[in-house]
Each structure stands twice: as structure tokens, then as C-alpha cells.
Amino acid sequence: MYQRKHPSRFLRLLEVQYKAVFRRADNIVALIVQKYGGTSVGSPERIKNVAQRVAKYKAQGHQVVVVVSAMSGETNRLIALSKEIQKNPDPRELDVVISTGEQVTIGLVAMALMEQGLKAKSYTGAQVKIHTDSAFTKARIASIDEENIRTDLANDCVVVVAGFQGMDEAGNITTLGRGGSDTTGVAIAAALRADECQIYTDVDGVYTTDPRMVPEARRLKSITFEEMLEMASLGSKVLQIRSVEFAGKYKVKLRVLSSFADEGEGTLITFEENDKMEQAIISGIAFNRDEAKITVRGVPDKPGIAYQILGPVSEANIDVDMIIQNVGVDGSTDFSFTVNRNEFTRTMDILKGQVQPHIGAREVIGDNKTAKVSVVGVGMRSHVGIASKMFRTLAEEGINIQMISTSEIKISVVIEEKYLELAVRILHKAFDLDQEAI
Ligand code: ADP
Ligand code: ASP
Ligand code: MG
């Protein structure tokens, strides 16, 4: 008996020791990027709390890079201030102004870390050398020079990087679009090949829908990268879409967590679909209030017409979302599409001024009180009837669907904005998202 038991006990002991050694080794080499959003650095107390969490990770032997947003409300304040001076602020100068919010936070966070007895050093985007293109207010990151950060980390220093900002080839300050600090966080994690990128925010993970709108929403333990990409692009602002794109491209391990809770595993963005048996058909509901619908009526039904309508819109750098062209009757048809509500007036002006007279359309009508609701889930691939369930649920509440668009893993509808909240709630219930997945 003893003889037989002994080797297995011995092996088990070896295994335990092996794991312990590796865990310790893991700890020593783990490089973690922590991104803190506006509310998480919204006051001196919150900043001190960030420093305490970082100190805890440092005490465990990790190397930590902290990426921070401006203190909550600051970016909005700076935009409003700029608009008081110039109704349509010059984009280059607007970036000069709105990038300052993050510069304040990096200095304060570095100071708070020093107060914890840690070595810390702050960097603006330009100081790191986060290179971007020159699309002011919505720049894209082209490359990151991570040498200085690596040297500081090797010297046991916590590096604090300003989110949301970079520098173009000519040395101009650029910003990455609202919510862009998420993208800085993930891009830095990708550049450093970090072990994990932790996005700390004011909710404790990604939920089945915005928990501020639907209190019954549930936190997801994990969500596939594809689903997160759809959720973000369809309006869930918990992660900026470009940050998810970066995570996908460079396989960054990404986790969303609360900075207001000390414990909790948050939500992990995974690259593999769960076991089909466990996979919920629908993972979440996303919505976007900023949708405006435009219809060009009585358009001649002939080749090239879509281009003649949308060409001038895209030349004006306006993104078009959903597009519908009706079946033509008697040689003419109607053409509808949606744009961001901010671009509504500009798009209407282009259509009425340039397009309508040119193509001889009957009229151009617009509605900027519309919203988009989407159900998202990789489980849709293997299940039929999701669309009809969605449409039936909305019909039962008398909600009219104005436009529909689908992909393999999502169905989106445009509805009147006043029904948005109701639509999200009833769909959340109809798809049992308030229940634990079986
Ligand atoms: P931060 O300032 O930390 O970047 P944001 O306000 O940009 O935070 O993003 C967090 C917010 O995203 C939450 O407070 C929540 O209202 C909203 N949100 C929208 N959809 C979701 C969702 N599906 N899960 C979690 N939060 C969501
Ligand atoms: N401060 C910027 C914003 O409010 C970036 C961010 O918070 O991610 O959009
Ligand atoms: Mg954000």
C-alpha cells in the first residue's frame, strides 16, 4: 500500500511545489497595465485609493503601468469652455485644450504614489511618444515607443501615462476620441506585451446591458471579444471600440473591473467561445441615443444613385451607419440612412444644398429623435428565431421599427427615441438576461 501511495503523494508534492515556484515567478515578472477612468480619479480621495491599489500590486512583486483619464467632468468642462470662445472650435486647438485634463491627473497620481513610498514618474502621450495620425479629436495610434517605460519599470518605478492623447508626425498634440483612455491603456499593454490590461471603472464589469438603465442587468463573468466589439460599436461605452479592436489584434488579456470595490473578478474578454452548452444565445443589449435618420424621397431608381447621395456625405468626413434603399416603384425610390446626431444638421445641409438639386430628388426629410437598440450574442449563429422574437416583443408594446440591420451575431433596430428605455427593458426580459444562464 505504502509503496503504491508513496509515488503519487510524492508527485503531488512536486506538483504543488512546482506550481508555487511558478506562481512566484509569475508574480515577479507579471507586467500589469491598469487604466482608471474619470470617476476613478474624480477626487483626491479617489486618486489616493488608486495609489493604494497600485501599492498592493507592487507589494506582490508586479510591475505596474497606470493609464489615467481626466478627472470626471473635466473633459466636458474643457469642451464647453472652448465652445464659449469659438462656436465650432478649431480641432487642433481643441485638442491642445482638452488634452490638459489628463496631464493634471498623471501628476497627481504620481504624487499619490510617492506618498505610498513608491517610485513613480508621469508621462504625457507626447513624452512617451505615442505616435498618432493627424485626425484631431479622433486620432488613431500608429505606434508607441515603449523604451523609456521599460527602463523605468526595470528601475522599480511605477509609470503613469496620460490616456486619450498622442502626438502626430509634426509634433502636434492629438486626442483619440471620447473614451480614448481605454485605447491608450490597451495599446500600451500591447506595446509592452503586458500580462493583463485591467480597465478600472465605476461598474464592476461588463453587464448584459447598461446597469444604469436596467437595474436587473447582470454582470457577465466573461464575454467573447467579438461580442464586446459589437457591444462597444453599438453604443455600450464601457469600453471604447478602438480599445477592443487593439485587444483583438494584439491578443491583449483584457479585464473590466470596479475601482470602487477591493475584490471581484470583473469581466474577462475572452478569445474563445465558451462551450456551446453554456453559451447564452444573447449576451447583451446595446443602445445608442445618438442616431439621426435622414430620408431622401423620390430618388430616380438608377445605377450610381447611392454613390451620388452618400459620396458628398463621406467627403465631408461624416460616418454613415445604417442604410436602406426601398424597392423602386415607377422608376423612383426612397433612400434612408442614419448618422450621428451631432452631424445631423451638417448632413441635412449637404443633402438639401448639393445632392437634392443635383439628382432631382422630391424631398429630403430628417428625424433626429431616433435611437438604435441591438441584441448581441455569438449564440445567434446556431439559433434561429431571434429576430422574430425581438420584433414580436417590440410589436407587443406598440413600438414601431423604422430600420433593421443584422449581422451574424447582432440584430439592430432603429426606433423612436422616446421608446428606447422601454425597448431595452422588455428585450432584456424577453431574452431572460435577468436570469443566470443555465
Ligand atoms: P470611465 O470614466 O471609467 O471610462 P465610462 O463612463 O466611460 O467610465 O464607462 C462606464 C459606464 O459604461 C458605466 O457607468 C455604465 O453606465 C456604462 N455602460 C454602458 N453599457 C454597459 C454595459 N453593458 N456594462 C457595463 N457598463 C455599461
Ligand atoms: N477624458 C476623455 C473623455 O472624457 C478620455 C476618457 O475618459 O477616456 O472622453
Ligand atoms: Mg470610458
Short mmCIF file of N, CA, C and O in Angstrom, two decimals, residues 312-391:
data_model
loop_
_atom_site.label_atom_id
_atom_site.label_comp_id
_atom_site.label_asym_id
_atom_site.label_seq_id
_atom_site.Cartn_x
_atom_site.Cartn_y
_atom_site.Cartn_z
N PRO A 312 -21.00 62.78 -51.31
CA PRO A 312 -20.73 64.09 -50.68
C PRO A 312 -20.75 64.01 -49.14
O PRO A 312 -20.05 64.76 -48.48
N VAL A 313 -21.53 63.07 -48.59
CA VAL A 313 -21.58 62.93 -47.13
C VAL A 313 -20.25 62.40 -46.63
O VAL A 313 -19.68 62.92 -45.65
N SER A 314 -19.73 61.39 -47.30
CA SER A 314 -18.45 60.83 -46.82
C SER A 314 -17.30 61.79 -47.10
O SER A 314 -16.35 61.85 -46.33
N GLU A 315 -17.39 62.58 -48.17
CA GLU A 315 -16.35 63.59 -48.42
C GLU A 315 -16.29 64.61 -47.29
O GLU A 315 -15.24 65.16 -46.99
N ALA A 316 -17.43 64.84 -46.67
CA ALA A 316 -17.46 65.78 -45.53
C ALA A 316 -17.04 65.08 -44.24
O ALA A 316 -17.20 65.63 -43.15
N ASN A 317 -16.51 63.85 -44.38
CA ASN A 317 -16.00 63.12 -43.20
C ASN A 317 -17.09 62.73 -42.21
O ASN A 317 -16.87 62.66 -41.00
N ILE A 318 -18.31 62.53 -42.73
CA ILE A 318 -19.43 62.13 -41.87
C ILE A 318 -19.63 60.63 -42.01
O ILE A 318 -19.78 60.13 -43.13
N ASP A 319 -19.62 59.94 -40.87
CA ASP A 319 -19.81 58.49 -40.91
C ASP A 319 -21.28 58.14 -41.05
O ASP A 319 -22.12 58.67 -40.32
N VAL A 320 -21.58 57.24 -41.98
CA VAL A 320 -22.95 56.78 -42.17
C VAL A 320 -23.09 55.42 -41.53
O VAL A 320 -22.19 54.59 -41.62
N ASP A 321 -24.21 55.21 -40.83
CA ASP A 321 -24.37 53.93 -40.14
C ASP A 321 -25.28 53.01 -40.95
O ASP A 321 -24.84 52.34 -41.89
N MET A 322 -26.56 52.97 -40.65
CA MET A 322 -27.46 52.06 -41.38
C MET A 322 -27.91 52.69 -42.70
O MET A 322 -28.12 53.89 -42.76
N ILE A 323 -28.11 51.85 -43.70
CA ILE A 323 -28.57 52.35 -45.00
C ILE A 323 -29.70 51.45 -45.50
O ILE A 323 -29.60 50.22 -45.41
N ILE A 324 -30.76 52.06 -45.99
CA ILE A 324 -31.85 51.27 -46.57
C ILE A 324 -32.28 51.91 -47.89
O ILE A 324 -32.49 53.12 -47.95
N GLN A 325 -32.39 51.10 -48.93
CA GLN A 325 -32.99 51.62 -50.16
C GLN A 325 -34.24 50.81 -50.44
O GLN A 325 -34.19 49.58 -50.49
N ASN A 326 -35.35 51.50 -50.57
CA ASN A 326 -36.61 50.80 -50.79
C ASN A 326 -36.70 50.27 -52.22
O ASN A 326 -35.97 50.70 -53.10
N VAL A 327 -37.63 49.34 -52.41
CA VAL A 327 -37.89 48.82 -53.76
C VAL A 327 -38.47 49.97 -54.59
O VAL A 327 -39.32 50.72 -54.13
N GLY A 328 -37.95 50.11 -55.80
CA GLY A 328 -38.41 51.21 -56.65
C GLY A 328 -39.82 50.98 -57.20
O GLY A 328 -40.23 49.85 -57.46
N VAL A 329 -40.57 52.05 -57.31
CA VAL A 329 -41.89 51.98 -57.95
C VAL A 329 -41.92 53.10 -59.00
O VAL A 329 -41.56 54.24 -58.69
N ASP A 330 -42.35 52.75 -60.22
CA ASP A 330 -42.42 53.73 -61.30
C ASP A 330 -41.12 54.52 -61.48
O ASP A 330 -41.13 55.75 -61.62
N GLY A 331 -40.01 53.82 -61.39
CA GLY A 331 -38.72 54.46 -61.67
C GLY A 331 -38.17 55.34 -60.58
O GLY A 331 -37.14 55.99 -60.75
N SER A 332 -38.88 55.42 -59.44
CA SER A 332 -38.27 56.22 -58.36
C SER A 332 -38.36 55.44 -57.03
O SER A 332 -39.16 54.53 -56.89
N THR A 333 -37.52 55.84 -56.09
CA THR A 333 -37.44 55.11 -54.83
C THR A 333 -37.11 56.05 -53.67
O THR A 333 -36.85 57.24 -53.90
N ASP A 334 -37.13 55.52 -52.44
CA ASP A 334 -36.72 56.30 -51.27
C ASP A 334 -35.43 55.71 -50.72
O ASP A 334 -35.24 54.49 -50.75
N PHE A 335 -34.58 56.57 -50.19
CA PHE A 335 -33.27 56.14 -49.70
C PHE A 335 -33.08 56.71 -48.30
O PHE A 335 -33.14 57.93 -48.10
N SER A 336 -32.90 55.83 -47.31
CA SER A 336 -32.74 56.31 -45.92
C SER A 336 -31.41 55.86 -45.34
O SER A 336 -30.92 54.79 -45.68
N PHE A 337 -30.87 56.68 -44.45
CA PHE A 337 -29.66 56.27 -43.72
C PHE A 337 -29.59 57.02 -42.39
O PHE A 337 -30.34 57.97 -42.17
N THR A 338 -28.71 56.54 -41.52
CA THR A 338 -28.55 57.23 -40.24
C THR A 338 -27.13 57.76 -40.09
O THR A 338 -26.18 57.20 -40.64
N VAL A 339 -27.04 58.86 -39.34
CA VAL A 339 -25.73 59.44 -39.00
C VAL A 339 -25.76 59.78 -37.51
O VAL A 339 -26.83 59.75 -36.89
N ASN A 340 -24.62 60.10 -36.95
CA ASN A 340 -24.59 60.54 -35.56
C ASN A 340 -25.37 61.85 -35.44
O ASN A 340 -25.30 62.70 -36.31
N ARG A 341 -26.09 61.98 -34.33
CA ARG A 341 -26.95 63.15 -34.15
C ARG A 341 -26.18 64.47 -34.25
O ARG A 341 -26.69 65.47 -34.73
N ASN A 342 -24.92 64.44 -33.83
CA ASN A 342 -24.08 65.66 -33.92
C ASN A 342 -23.90 66.12 -35.36
O ASN A 342 -23.61 67.28 -35.61
N GLU A 343 -24.02 65.19 -36.28
CA GLU A 343 -23.76 65.51 -37.69
C GLU A 343 -25.05 65.74 -38.46
O GLU A 343 -25.03 65.91 -39.68
N PHE A 344 -26.19 65.71 -37.76
CA PHE A 344 -27.49 65.78 -38.42
C PHE A 344 -27.64 67.04 -39.27
O PHE A 344 -27.94 66.97 -40.47
N THR A 345 -27.42 68.20 -38.66
CA THR A 345 -27.65 69.47 -39.37
C THR A 345 -26.72 69.58 -40.58
O THR A 345 -27.15 69.96 -41.68
N ARG A 346 -25.46 69.22 -40.37
CA ARG A 346 -24.49 69.30 -41.45
C ARG A 346 -24.89 68.39 -42.61
O ARG A 346 -24.82 68.77 -43.78
N THR A 347 -25.36 67.19 -42.26
CA THR A 347 -25.75 66.24 -43.33
C THR A 347 -26.98 66.75 -44.08
O THR A 347 -27.04 66.69 -45.32
N MET A 348 -27.96 67.27 -43.34
CA MET A 348 -29.17 67.80 -43.99
C MET A 348 -28.78 68.95 -44.94
O MET A 348 -29.30 69.03 -46.06
N ASP A 349 -27.86 69.79 -44.51
CA ASP A 349 -27.43 70.92 -45.35
C ASP A 349 -26.80 70.41 -46.65
O ASP A 349 -27.09 70.93 -47.73
N ILE A 350 -25.96 69.39 -46.51
CA ILE A 350 -25.29 68.84 -47.72
C ILE A 350 -26.34 68.27 -48.67
O ILE A 350 -26.32 68.51 -49.88
N LEU A 351 -27.31 67.51 -48.10
CA LEU A 351 -28.30 66.86 -48.96
C LEU A 351 -29.20 67.88 -49.63
O LEU A 351 -29.47 67.79 -50.83
N LYS A 352 -29.65 68.86 -48.87
CA LYS A 352 -30.57 69.85 -49.45
C LYS A 352 -29.84 70.79 -50.40
O LYS A 352 -30.37 71.17 -51.43
N GLY A 353 -28.60 71.14 -50.02
CA GLY A 353 -27.84 72.11 -50.82
C GLY A 353 -27.23 71.49 -52.07
O GLY A 353 -27.35 72.05 -53.16
N GLN A 354 -26.58 70.34 -51.92
CA GLN A 354 -25.83 69.78 -53.06
C GLN A 354 -26.54 68.62 -53.75
O GLN A 354 -26.64 68.58 -54.96
N VAL A 355 -27.03 67.68 -52.93
CA VAL A 355 -27.49 66.42 -53.51
C VAL A 355 -28.86 66.54 -54.19
O VAL A 355 -29.04 66.15 -55.34
N GLN A 356 -29.83 67.09 -53.46
CA GLN A 356 -31.21 67.12 -53.98
C GLN A 356 -31.30 67.81 -55.35
O GLN A 356 -31.85 67.23 -56.29
N PRO A 357 -30.74 69.02 -55.49
CA PRO A 357 -30.85 69.66 -56.81
C PRO A 357 -30.13 68.87 -57.90
O PRO A 357 -30.60 68.80 -59.04
N HIS A 358 -29.03 68.23 -57.49
CA HIS A 358 -28.21 67.51 -58.48
C HIS A 358 -28.92 66.26 -59.02
O HIS A 358 -28.92 66.01 -60.22
N ILE A 359 -29.53 65.49 -58.13
CA ILE A 359 -30.14 64.23 -58.60
C ILE A 359 -31.64 64.37 -58.88
O ILE A 359 -32.27 63.45 -59.37
N GLY A 360 -32.18 65.51 -58.51
CA GLY A 360 -33.60 65.73 -58.75
C GLY A 360 -34.51 64.90 -57.85
O GLY A 360 -35.52 64.35 -58.29
N ALA A 361 -34.14 64.79 -56.56
CA ALA A 361 -35.00 64.06 -55.61
C ALA A 361 -36.19 64.93 -55.22
O ALA A 361 -36.11 66.16 -55.27
N ARG A 362 -37.30 64.27 -54.80
CA ARG A 362 -38.52 65.03 -54.48
C ARG A 362 -38.33 65.85 -53.21
O ARG A 362 -38.60 67.04 -53.18
N GLU A 363 -37.89 65.17 -52.12
CA GLU A 363 -37.67 65.91 -50.87
C GLU A 363 -36.67 65.19 -49.97
O GLU A 363 -36.40 64.00 -50.13
N VAL A 364 -36.14 65.94 -49.00
CA VAL A 364 -35.22 65.37 -48.01
C VAL A 364 -35.86 65.60 -46.65
O VAL A 364 -36.17 66.74 -46.29
N ILE A 365 -36.12 64.51 -45.93
CA ILE A 365 -36.71 64.69 -44.60
C ILE A 365 -35.79 64.06 -43.55
O ILE A 365 -35.06 63.11 -43.83
N GLY A 366 -35.82 64.62 -42.35
CA GLY A 366 -34.92 64.11 -41.32
C GLY A 366 -35.62 63.97 -39.98
O GLY A 366 -36.64 64.61 -39.73
N ASP A 367 -35.09 63.09 -39.16
CA ASP A 367 -35.65 62.88 -37.83
C ASP A 367 -34.47 62.64 -36.88
O ASP A 367 -33.77 61.64 -37.00
N ASN A 368 -34.24 63.59 -35.98
CA ASN A 368 -33.10 63.38 -35.07
C ASN A 368 -33.56 62.95 -33.68
O ASN A 368 -32.84 63.08 -32.70
N LYS A 369 -34.74 62.38 -33.62
CA LYS A 369 -35.23 61.84 -32.33
C LYS A 369 -35.38 60.32 -32.44
O LYS A 369 -36.39 59.75 -32.05
N THR A 370 -34.38 59.70 -33.04
CA THR A 370 -34.42 58.24 -33.16
C THR A 370 -33.28 57.63 -32.32
O THR A 370 -32.38 58.32 -31.89
N ALA A 371 -33.38 56.34 -32.08
CA ALA A 371 -32.36 55.65 -31.31
C ALA A 371 -32.22 54.24 -31.86
O ALA A 371 -33.12 53.73 -32.54
N LYS A 372 -31.09 53.62 -31.54
CA LYS A 372 -30.85 52.27 -32.06
C LYS A 372 -30.71 51.30 -30.89
O LYS A 372 -30.03 51.60 -29.91
N VAL A 373 -31.39 50.16 -30.99
CA VAL A 373 -31.28 49.12 -29.97
C VAL A 373 -30.78 47.86 -30.66
O VAL A 373 -31.26 47.50 -31.73
N SER A 374 -29.83 47.17 -30.03
CA SER A 374 -29.26 45.97 -30.66
C SER A 374 -29.18 44.83 -29.66
O SER A 374 -28.82 45.04 -28.51
N VAL A 375 -29.52 43.64 -30.11
CA VAL A 375 -29.24 42.45 -29.29
C VAL A 375 -28.01 41.77 -29.89
O VAL A 375 -27.86 41.68 -31.11
N VAL A 376 -27.12 41.33 -29.00
CA VAL A 376 -25.81 40.81 -29.42
C VAL A 376 -25.57 39.45 -28.80
O VAL A 376 -25.83 39.26 -27.60
N GLY A 377 -25.07 38.51 -29.58
CA GLY A 377 -24.70 37.22 -28.99
C GLY A 377 -24.16 36.25 -30.03
O GLY A 377 -24.77 36.09 -31.10
N VAL A 378 -23.04 35.60 -29.73
CA VAL A 378 -22.49 34.63 -30.69
C VAL A 378 -23.41 33.41 -30.80
O VAL A 378 -23.37 32.70 -31.80
N GLY A 379 -24.25 33.19 -29.77
CA GLY A 379 -25.17 32.07 -29.80
C GLY A 379 -26.20 32.16 -30.93
O GLY A 379 -26.82 31.16 -31.31
N MET A 380 -26.36 33.37 -31.47
CA MET A 380 -27.30 33.58 -32.58
C MET A 380 -26.94 32.74 -33.80
O MET A 380 -27.80 32.39 -34.61
N ARG A 381 -25.65 32.48 -33.94
CA ARG A 381 -25.18 31.72 -35.09
C ARG A 381 -25.87 30.36 -35.19
O ARG A 381 -26.12 29.87 -36.28
N SER A 382 -26.11 29.77 -34.02
CA SER A 382 -26.65 28.41 -34.05
C SER A 382 -28.13 28.37 -33.64
O SER A 382 -28.66 27.31 -33.37
N HIS A 383 -28.76 29.52 -33.55
CA HIS A 383 -30.18 29.54 -33.17
C HIS A 383 -30.97 30.39 -34.15
O HIS A 383 -30.55 31.50 -34.48
N VAL A 384 -32.12 29.87 -34.54
CA VAL A 384 -32.99 30.68 -35.40
C VAL A 384 -34.07 31.32 -34.55
O VAL A 384 -34.25 30.96 -33.39
N GLY A 385 -34.75 32.28 -35.10
CA GLY A 385 -35.92 32.85 -34.42
C GLY A 385 -35.61 34.01 -33.48
O GLY A 385 -36.51 34.52 -32.84
N ILE A 386 -34.36 34.41 -33.40
CA ILE A 386 -34.02 35.53 -32.51
C ILE A 386 -34.64 36.83 -33.03
O ILE A 386 -35.24 37.60 -32.28
N ALA A 387 -34.52 37.03 -34.35
CA ALA A 387 -35.06 38.26 -34.93
C ALA A 387 -36.57 38.33 -34.72
O ALA A 387 -37.10 39.35 -34.27
N SER A 388 -37.26 37.21 -34.99
CA SER A 388 -38.72 37.28 -34.86
C SER A 388 -39.12 37.50 -33.41
O SER A 388 -40.09 38.21 -33.12
N LYS A 389 -38.36 36.92 -32.47
CA LYS A 389 -38.68 37.16 -31.06
C LYS A 389 -38.48 38.64 -30.71
O LYS A 389 -39.29 39.24 -30.01
N MET A 390 -37.42 39.21 -31.25
CA MET A 390 -37.16 40.63 -30.99
C MET A 390 -38.28 41.49 -31.56
O MET A 390 -38.82 42.37 -30.88
N PHE A 391 -38.67 41.21 -32.81
CA PHE A 391 -39.69 42.03 -33.45
C PHE A 391 -41.05 41.86 -32.75
O PHE A 391 -41.80 42.81 -32.57
#
